[in-house]
Amino acid sequence: MATKEAVQVYGRKKTATAVAHCKRATGEGGMIKINGSPLDVLSPEILRLKVQEPVLLLGPEKFAGVDIRIRVKGGGQVAQIYAIRQALAKAIVAFYQKFEDESTKKEIKDILLSYDRSLLVADPRRMEPKKFGGPG
Protein backbone atom coordinates (compact mmCIF):
# COMPACT_ATOMS: atom_id res chain seq x y z
CA MET A 1 0.00 0.00 0.00
CA ALA A 2 1.35 3.42 -0.95
CA THR A 3 1.87 5.95 1.82
CA LYS A 4 -0.38 8.98 1.76
CA GLU A 5 1.42 12.27 1.28
CA ALA A 6 -0.51 14.52 3.63
CA VAL A 7 0.10 17.19 6.27
CA GLN A 8 -2.22 18.62 8.90
CA VAL A 9 -1.75 22.16 10.24
CA TYR A 10 -3.88 24.70 12.06
CA GLY A 11 -4.46 28.43 11.99
CA ARG A 12 -5.78 30.51 14.87
CA LYS A 13 -7.24 33.97 15.40
CA LYS A 14 -8.78 34.91 18.76
CA THR A 15 -10.98 31.88 19.59
CA ALA A 16 -11.41 30.63 16.01
CA THR A 17 -9.42 27.55 15.00
CA ALA A 18 -9.06 26.23 11.45
CA VAL A 19 -7.52 22.81 10.79
CA ALA A 20 -6.19 22.26 7.27
CA HIS A 21 -5.57 18.79 5.84
CA CYS A 22 -3.38 19.06 2.75
CA LYS A 23 -2.67 16.07 0.47
CA ARG A 24 -1.44 15.47 -3.06
CA ALA A 25 -4.18 16.07 -5.64
CA THR A 26 -5.86 12.97 -7.03
CA GLY A 27 -7.52 14.61 -10.04
CA GLU A 28 -6.29 17.04 -12.68
CA GLY A 29 -6.17 20.10 -10.44
CA GLY A 30 -6.10 20.96 -6.78
CA MET A 31 -9.14 21.96 -4.78
CA ILE A 32 -9.70 23.97 -1.63
CA LYS A 33 -12.76 23.17 0.49
CA ILE A 34 -13.87 24.93 3.66
CA ASN A 35 -16.25 22.95 5.90
CA GLY A 36 -17.10 20.81 2.88
CA SER A 37 -17.99 23.64 0.46
CA PRO A 38 -15.72 25.14 -2.22
CA LEU A 39 -13.77 28.35 -1.63
CA ASP A 40 -15.80 30.12 -4.35
CA VAL A 41 -19.06 30.05 -2.33
CA LEU A 42 -17.57 31.53 0.86
CA SER A 43 -19.46 34.66 1.90
CA PRO A 44 -19.19 37.63 2.24
CA GLU A 45 -17.25 38.36 -0.95
CA ILE A 46 -14.80 40.88 0.58
CA LEU A 47 -13.68 38.31 3.15
CA ARG A 48 -13.45 35.64 0.41
CA LEU A 49 -10.74 37.76 -1.21
CA LYS A 50 -8.92 37.79 2.14
CA VAL A 51 -8.93 33.97 2.17
CA GLN A 52 -7.71 33.85 -1.44
CA GLU A 53 -4.63 36.01 -0.67
CA PRO A 54 -2.21 33.05 -0.35
CA VAL A 55 -3.47 31.64 -3.68
CA LEU A 56 -3.21 35.02 -5.40
CA LEU A 57 0.28 35.67 -3.99
CA LEU A 58 1.78 32.31 -4.92
CA GLY A 59 -0.18 31.70 -8.10
CA PRO A 60 -2.61 28.85 -8.80
CA GLU A 61 0.16 26.59 -10.14
CA LYS A 62 1.54 26.09 -6.58
CA PHE A 63 -1.92 24.90 -5.44
CA ALA A 64 -2.62 22.80 -8.56
CA GLY A 65 -0.94 19.68 -7.15
CA VAL A 66 -2.66 19.67 -3.74
CA ASP A 67 -6.13 19.14 -2.28
CA ILE A 68 -6.77 21.16 0.88
CA ARG A 69 -9.71 20.56 3.21
CA ILE A 70 -10.23 23.06 6.03
CA ARG A 71 -12.51 22.68 9.07
CA VAL A 72 -13.14 25.83 11.09
CA LYS A 73 -14.81 26.29 14.49
CA GLY A 74 -15.27 28.99 17.09
CA GLY A 75 -14.92 32.76 17.00
CA GLY A 76 -16.77 35.20 14.80
CA GLN A 77 -16.97 35.55 11.04
CA VAL A 78 -13.85 37.70 10.56
CA ALA A 79 -11.76 35.69 13.06
CA GLN A 80 -12.70 32.48 11.20
CA ILE A 81 -11.63 34.02 7.88
CA TYR A 82 -8.22 34.99 9.32
CA ALA A 83 -7.83 31.49 10.83
CA ILE A 84 -8.67 29.92 7.45
CA ARG A 85 -6.14 32.03 5.54
CA GLN A 86 -3.44 31.24 8.09
CA ALA A 87 -4.19 27.50 7.92
CA LEU A 88 -4.13 27.63 4.11
CA ALA A 89 -0.74 29.38 4.01
CA LYS A 90 0.78 27.11 6.67
CA ALA A 91 -0.54 24.00 4.90
CA ILE A 92 1.12 24.83 1.58
CA VAL A 93 4.43 25.65 3.30
CA ALA A 94 4.34 22.42 5.35
CA PHE A 95 3.44 20.33 2.29
CA TYR A 96 6.29 21.75 0.21
CA GLN A 97 8.71 21.30 3.12
CA LYS A 98 7.78 17.66 3.65
CA PHE A 99 7.23 16.38 0.11
CA GLU A 100 8.87 18.86 -2.28
CA ASP A 101 12.28 20.56 -2.22
CA GLU A 102 13.49 22.92 0.51
CA SER A 103 14.33 25.79 -1.88
CA THR A 104 10.72 26.02 -3.15
CA LYS A 105 9.46 26.00 0.45
CA LYS A 106 11.85 28.83 1.38
CA GLU A 107 10.73 30.84 -1.66
CA ILE A 108 7.03 30.36 -0.75
CA LYS A 109 7.68 31.26 2.90
CA ASP A 110 9.59 34.43 1.96
CA ILE A 111 6.77 35.60 -0.36
CA LEU A 112 4.12 35.04 2.33
CA LEU A 113 6.14 36.66 5.14
CA SER A 114 7.02 39.71 3.05
CA TYR A 115 3.30 40.25 2.31
CA ASP A 116 1.81 39.64 5.76
CA ARG A 117 3.45 38.00 8.76
CA SER A 118 0.08 36.88 10.17
CA LEU A 119 -0.22 34.42 7.27
CA LEU A 120 2.29 32.14 9.01
CA VAL A 121 2.57 33.44 12.59
CA ALA A 122 -0.42 33.41 14.96
CA ASP A 123 -1.59 36.63 16.58
CA PRO A 124 -1.32 36.09 20.37
CA ARG A 125 -3.78 38.84 21.35
CA ARG A 126 -6.88 37.77 23.28
CA MET A 127 -9.76 39.70 24.81
CA GLU A 128 -9.14 40.86 28.36
CA PRO A 129 -11.86 40.07 30.93
CA LYS A 130 -14.14 42.89 32.04
CA LYS A 131 -13.26 44.40 35.42
CA PHE A 132 -15.92 44.83 38.09
CA GLY A 133 -17.02 48.38 38.83
CA GLY A 134 -15.95 49.56 35.37
CA PRO A 135 -18.16 50.79 32.51
CA GLY A 136 -19.63 48.33 30.00
PDB file of C-alpha atoms in Angstrom:
ATOM      1  CA  MET A   1       0.000   0.000   0.000  1.00  0.00           C
ATOM      2  CA  ALA A   2       1.351   3.421  -0.951  1.00  0.00           C
ATOM      3  CA  THR A   3       1.874   5.947   1.816  1.00  0.00           C
ATOM      4  CA  LYS A   4      -0.383   8.978   1.764  1.00  0.00           C
ATOM      5  CA  GLU A   5       1.416  12.267   1.277  1.00  0.00           C
ATOM      6  CA  ALA A   6      -0.505  14.523   3.634  1.00  0.00           C
ATOM      7  CA  VAL A   7       0.101  17.188   6.267  1.00  0.00           C
ATOM      8  CA  GLN A   8      -2.215  18.622   8.896  1.00  0.00           C
ATOM      9  CA  VAL A   9      -1.748  22.159  10.241  1.00  0.00           C
ATOM     10  CA  TYR A  10      -3.882  24.701  12.059  1.00  0.00           C
ATOM     11  CA  GLY A  11      -4.463  28.434  11.986  1.00  0.00           C
ATOM     12  CA  ARG A  12      -5.784  30.513  14.866  1.00  0.00           C
ATOM     13  CA  LYS A  13      -7.239  33.965  15.403  1.00  0.00           C
ATOM     14  CA  LYS A  14      -8.782  34.910  18.756  1.00  0.00           C
ATOM     15  CA  THR A  15     -10.982  31.877  19.590  1.00  0.00           C
ATOM     16  CA  ALA A  16     -11.406  30.632  16.008  1.00  0.00           C
ATOM     17  CA  THR A  17      -9.421  27.552  14.996  1.00  0.00           C
ATOM     18  CA  ALA A  18      -9.064  26.232  11.446  1.00  0.00           C
ATOM     19  CA  VAL A  19      -7.524  22.815  10.789  1.00  0.00           C
ATOM     20  CA  ALA A  20      -6.194  22.262   7.273  1.00  0.00           C
ATOM     21  CA  HIS A  21      -5.575  18.788   5.844  1.00  0.00           C
ATOM     22  CA  CYS A  22      -3.377  19.055   2.754  1.00  0.00           C
ATOM     23  CA  LYS A  23      -2.674  16.073   0.470  1.00  0.00           C
ATOM     24  CA  ARG A  24      -1.440  15.475  -3.056  1.00  0.00           C
ATOM     25  CA  ALA A  25      -4.181  16.066  -5.639  1.00  0.00           C
ATOM     26  CA  THR A  26      -5.862  12.970  -7.029  1.00  0.00           C
ATOM     27  CA  GLY A  27      -7.515  14.614 -10.037  1.00  0.00           C
ATOM     28  CA  GLU A  28      -6.288  17.038 -12.684  1.00  0.00           C
ATOM     29  CA  GLY A  29      -6.175  20.104 -10.441  1.00  0.00           C
ATOM     30  CA  GLY A  30      -6.099  20.959  -6.780  1.00  0.00           C
ATOM     31  CA  MET A  31      -9.137  21.957  -4.776  1.00  0.00           C
ATOM     32  CA  ILE A  32      -9.700  23.966  -1.633  1.00  0.00           C
ATOM     33  CA  LYS A  33     -12.765  23.167   0.487  1.00  0.00           C
ATOM     34  CA  ILE A  34     -13.866  24.929   3.656  1.00  0.00           C
ATOM     35  CA  ASN A  35     -16.246  22.955   5.903  1.00  0.00           C
ATOM     36  CA  GLY A  36     -17.102  20.813   2.876  1.00  0.00           C
ATOM     37  CA  SER A  37     -17.989  23.640   0.464  1.00  0.00           C
ATOM     38  CA  PRO A  38     -15.718  25.144  -2.220  1.00  0.00           C
ATOM     39  CA  LEU A  39     -13.773  28.349  -1.631  1.00  0.00           C
ATOM     40  CA  ASP A  40     -15.802  30.118  -4.351  1.00  0.00           C
ATOM     41  CA  VAL A  41     -19.060  30.054  -2.327  1.00  0.00           C
ATOM     42  CA  LEU A  42     -17.568  31.527   0.855  1.00  0.00           C
ATOM     43  CA  SER A  43     -19.455  34.658   1.901  1.00  0.00           C
ATOM     44  CA  PRO A  44     -19.190  37.634   2.239  1.00  0.00           C
ATOM     45  CA  GLU A  45     -17.246  38.364  -0.948  1.00  0.00           C
ATOM     46  CA  ILE A  46     -14.795  40.878   0.578  1.00  0.00           C
ATOM     47  CA  LEU A  47     -13.682  38.310   3.151  1.00  0.00           C
ATOM     48  CA  ARG A  48     -13.452  35.644   0.413  1.00  0.00           C
ATOM     49  CA  LEU A  49     -10.739  37.764  -1.206  1.00  0.00           C
ATOM     50  CA  LYS A  50      -8.921  37.791   2.142  1.00  0.00           C
ATOM     51  CA  VAL A  51      -8.926  33.970   2.166  1.00  0.00           C
ATOM     52  CA  GLN A  52      -7.709  33.855  -1.444  1.00  0.00           C
ATOM     53  CA  GLU A  53      -4.634  36.014  -0.672  1.00  0.00           C
ATOM     54  CA  PRO A  54      -2.206  33.049  -0.352  1.00  0.00           C
ATOM     55  CA  VAL A  55      -3.473  31.641  -3.678  1.00  0.00           C
ATOM     56  CA  LEU A  56      -3.209  35.024  -5.405  1.00  0.00           C
ATOM     57  CA  LEU A  57       0.281  35.674  -3.987  1.00  0.00           C
ATOM     58  CA  LEU A  58       1.777  32.310  -4.916  1.00  0.00           C
ATOM     59  CA  GLY A  59      -0.183  31.702  -8.099  1.00  0.00           C
ATOM     60  CA  PRO A  60      -2.614  28.853  -8.795  1.00  0.00           C
ATOM     61  CA  GLU A  61       0.163  26.589 -10.136  1.00  0.00           C
ATOM     62  CA  LYS A  62       1.535  26.086  -6.583  1.00  0.00           C
ATOM     63  CA  PHE A  63      -1.917  24.899  -5.437  1.00  0.00           C
ATOM     64  CA  ALA A  64      -2.616  22.796  -8.561  1.00  0.00           C
ATOM     65  CA  GLY A  65      -0.940  19.685  -7.148  1.00  0.00           C
ATOM     66  CA  VAL A  66      -2.658  19.671  -3.743  1.00  0.00           C
ATOM     67  CA  ASP A  67      -6.126  19.144  -2.276  1.00  0.00           C
ATOM     68  CA  ILE A  68      -6.768  21.163   0.879  1.00  0.00           C
ATOM     69  CA  ARG A  69      -9.708  20.559   3.212  1.00  0.00           C
ATOM     70  CA  ILE A  70     -10.233  23.060   6.028  1.00  0.00           C
ATOM     71  CA  ARG A  71     -12.507  22.682   9.066  1.00  0.00           C
ATOM     72  CA  VAL A  72     -13.135  25.833  11.092  1.00  0.00           C
ATOM     73  CA  LYS A  73     -14.811  26.286  14.494  1.00  0.00           C
ATOM     74  CA  GLY A  74     -15.273  28.993  17.093  1.00  0.00           C
ATOM     75  CA  GLY A  75     -14.918  32.759  16.996  1.00  0.00           C
ATOM     76  CA  GLY A  76     -16.774  35.205  14.798  1.00  0.00           C
ATOM     77  CA  GLN A  77     -16.967  35.546  11.039  1.00  0.00           C
ATOM     78  CA  VAL A  78     -13.851  37.699  10.556  1.00  0.00           C
ATOM     79  CA  ALA A  79     -11.765  35.686  13.055  1.00  0.00           C
ATOM     80  CA  GLN A  80     -12.703  32.485  11.203  1.00  0.00           C
ATOM     81  CA  ILE A  81     -11.627  34.025   7.878  1.00  0.00           C
ATOM     82  CA  TYR A  82      -8.225  34.987   9.319  1.00  0.00           C
ATOM     83  CA  ALA A  83      -7.832  31.492  10.834  1.00  0.00           C
ATOM     84  CA  ILE A  84      -8.671  29.915   7.448  1.00  0.00           C
ATOM     85  CA  ARG A  85      -6.137  32.025   5.537  1.00  0.00           C
ATOM     86  CA  GLN A  86      -3.436  31.236   8.092  1.00  0.00           C
ATOM     87  CA  ALA A  87      -4.189  27.501   7.923  1.00  0.00           C
ATOM     88  CA  LEU A  88      -4.135  27.634   4.112  1.00  0.00           C
ATOM     89  CA  ALA A  89      -0.745  29.380   4.009  1.00  0.00           C
ATOM     90  CA  LYS A  90       0.782  27.115   6.668  1.00  0.00           C
ATOM     91  CA  ALA A  91      -0.538  24.000   4.901  1.00  0.00           C
ATOM     92  CA  ILE A  92       1.120  24.827   1.577  1.00  0.00           C
ATOM     93  CA  VAL A  93       4.431  25.655   3.304  1.00  0.00           C
ATOM     94  CA  ALA A  94       4.341  22.422   5.348  1.00  0.00           C
ATOM     95  CA  PHE A  95       3.440  20.328   2.290  1.00  0.00           C
ATOM     96  CA  TYR A  96       6.292  21.754   0.208  1.00  0.00           C
ATOM     97  CA  GLN A  97       8.705  21.301   3.120  1.00  0.00           C
ATOM     98  CA  LYS A  98       7.784  17.661   3.647  1.00  0.00           C
ATOM     99  CA  PHE A  99       7.226  16.375   0.106  1.00  0.00           C
ATOM    100  CA  GLU A 100       8.871  18.859  -2.282  1.00  0.00           C
ATOM    101  CA  ASP A 101      12.275  20.563  -2.216  1.00  0.00           C
ATOM    102  CA  GLU A 102      13.487  22.924   0.506  1.00  0.00           C
ATOM    103  CA  SER A 103      14.329  25.786  -1.879  1.00  0.00           C
ATOM    104  CA  THR A 104      10.717  26.023  -3.152  1.00  0.00           C
ATOM    105  CA  LYS A 105       9.457  26.003   0.447  1.00  0.00           C
ATOM    106  CA  LYS A 106      11.853  28.828   1.378  1.00  0.00           C
ATOM    107  CA  GLU A 107      10.731  30.838  -1.662  1.00  0.00           C
ATOM    108  CA  ILE A 108       7.027  30.365  -0.746  1.00  0.00           C
ATOM    109  CA  LYS A 109       7.675  31.264   2.896  1.00  0.00           C
ATOM    110  CA  ASP A 110       9.586  34.434   1.959  1.00  0.00           C
ATOM    111  CA  ILE A 111       6.773  35.603  -0.364  1.00  0.00           C
ATOM    112  CA  LEU A 112       4.120  35.042   2.327  1.00  0.00           C
ATOM    113  CA  LEU A 113       6.135  36.662   5.135  1.00  0.00           C
ATOM    114  CA  SER A 114       7.017  39.715   3.049  1.00  0.00           C
ATOM    115  CA  TYR A 115       3.303  40.254   2.311  1.00  0.00           C
ATOM    116  CA  ASP A 116       1.814  39.644   5.762  1.00  0.00           C
ATOM    117  CA  ARG A 117       3.454  38.003   8.760  1.00  0.00           C
ATOM    118  CA  SER A 118       0.077  36.875  10.172  1.00  0.00           C
ATOM    119  CA  LEU A 119      -0.223  34.418   7.268  1.00  0.00           C
ATOM    120  CA  LEU A 120       2.295  32.142   9.009  1.00  0.00           C
ATOM    121  CA  VAL A 121       2.572  33.443  12.590  1.00  0.00           C
ATOM    122  CA  ALA A 122      -0.416  33.408  14.958  1.00  0.00           C
ATOM    123  CA  ASP A 123      -1.588  36.632  16.581  1.00  0.00           C
ATOM    124  CA  PRO A 124      -1.318  36.089  20.368  1.00  0.00           C
ATOM    125  CA  ARG A 125      -3.778  38.842  21.355  1.00  0.00           C
ATOM    126  CA  ARG A 126      -6.878  37.772  23.277  1.00  0.00           C
ATOM    127  CA  MET A 127      -9.760  39.703  24.810  1.00  0.00           C
ATOM    128  CA  GLU A 128      -9.141  40.858  28.361  1.00  0.00           C
ATOM    129  CA  PRO A 129     -11.859  40.066  30.929  1.00  0.00           C
ATOM    130  CA  LYS A 130     -14.136  42.889  32.038  1.00  0.00           C
ATOM    131  CA  LYS A 131     -13.264  44.403  35.416  1.00  0.00           C
ATOM    132  CA  PHE A 132     -15.917  44.830  38.092  1.00  0.00           C
ATOM    133  CA  GLY A 133     -17.018  48.382  38.833  1.00  0.00           C
ATOM    134  CA  GLY A 134     -15.948  49.563  35.375  1.00  0.00           C
ATOM    135  CA  PRO A 135     -18.156  50.793  32.512  1.00  0.00           C
ATOM    136  CA  GLY A 136     -19.628  48.329  30.005  1.00  0.00           C
TER     137      GLY A 136
END
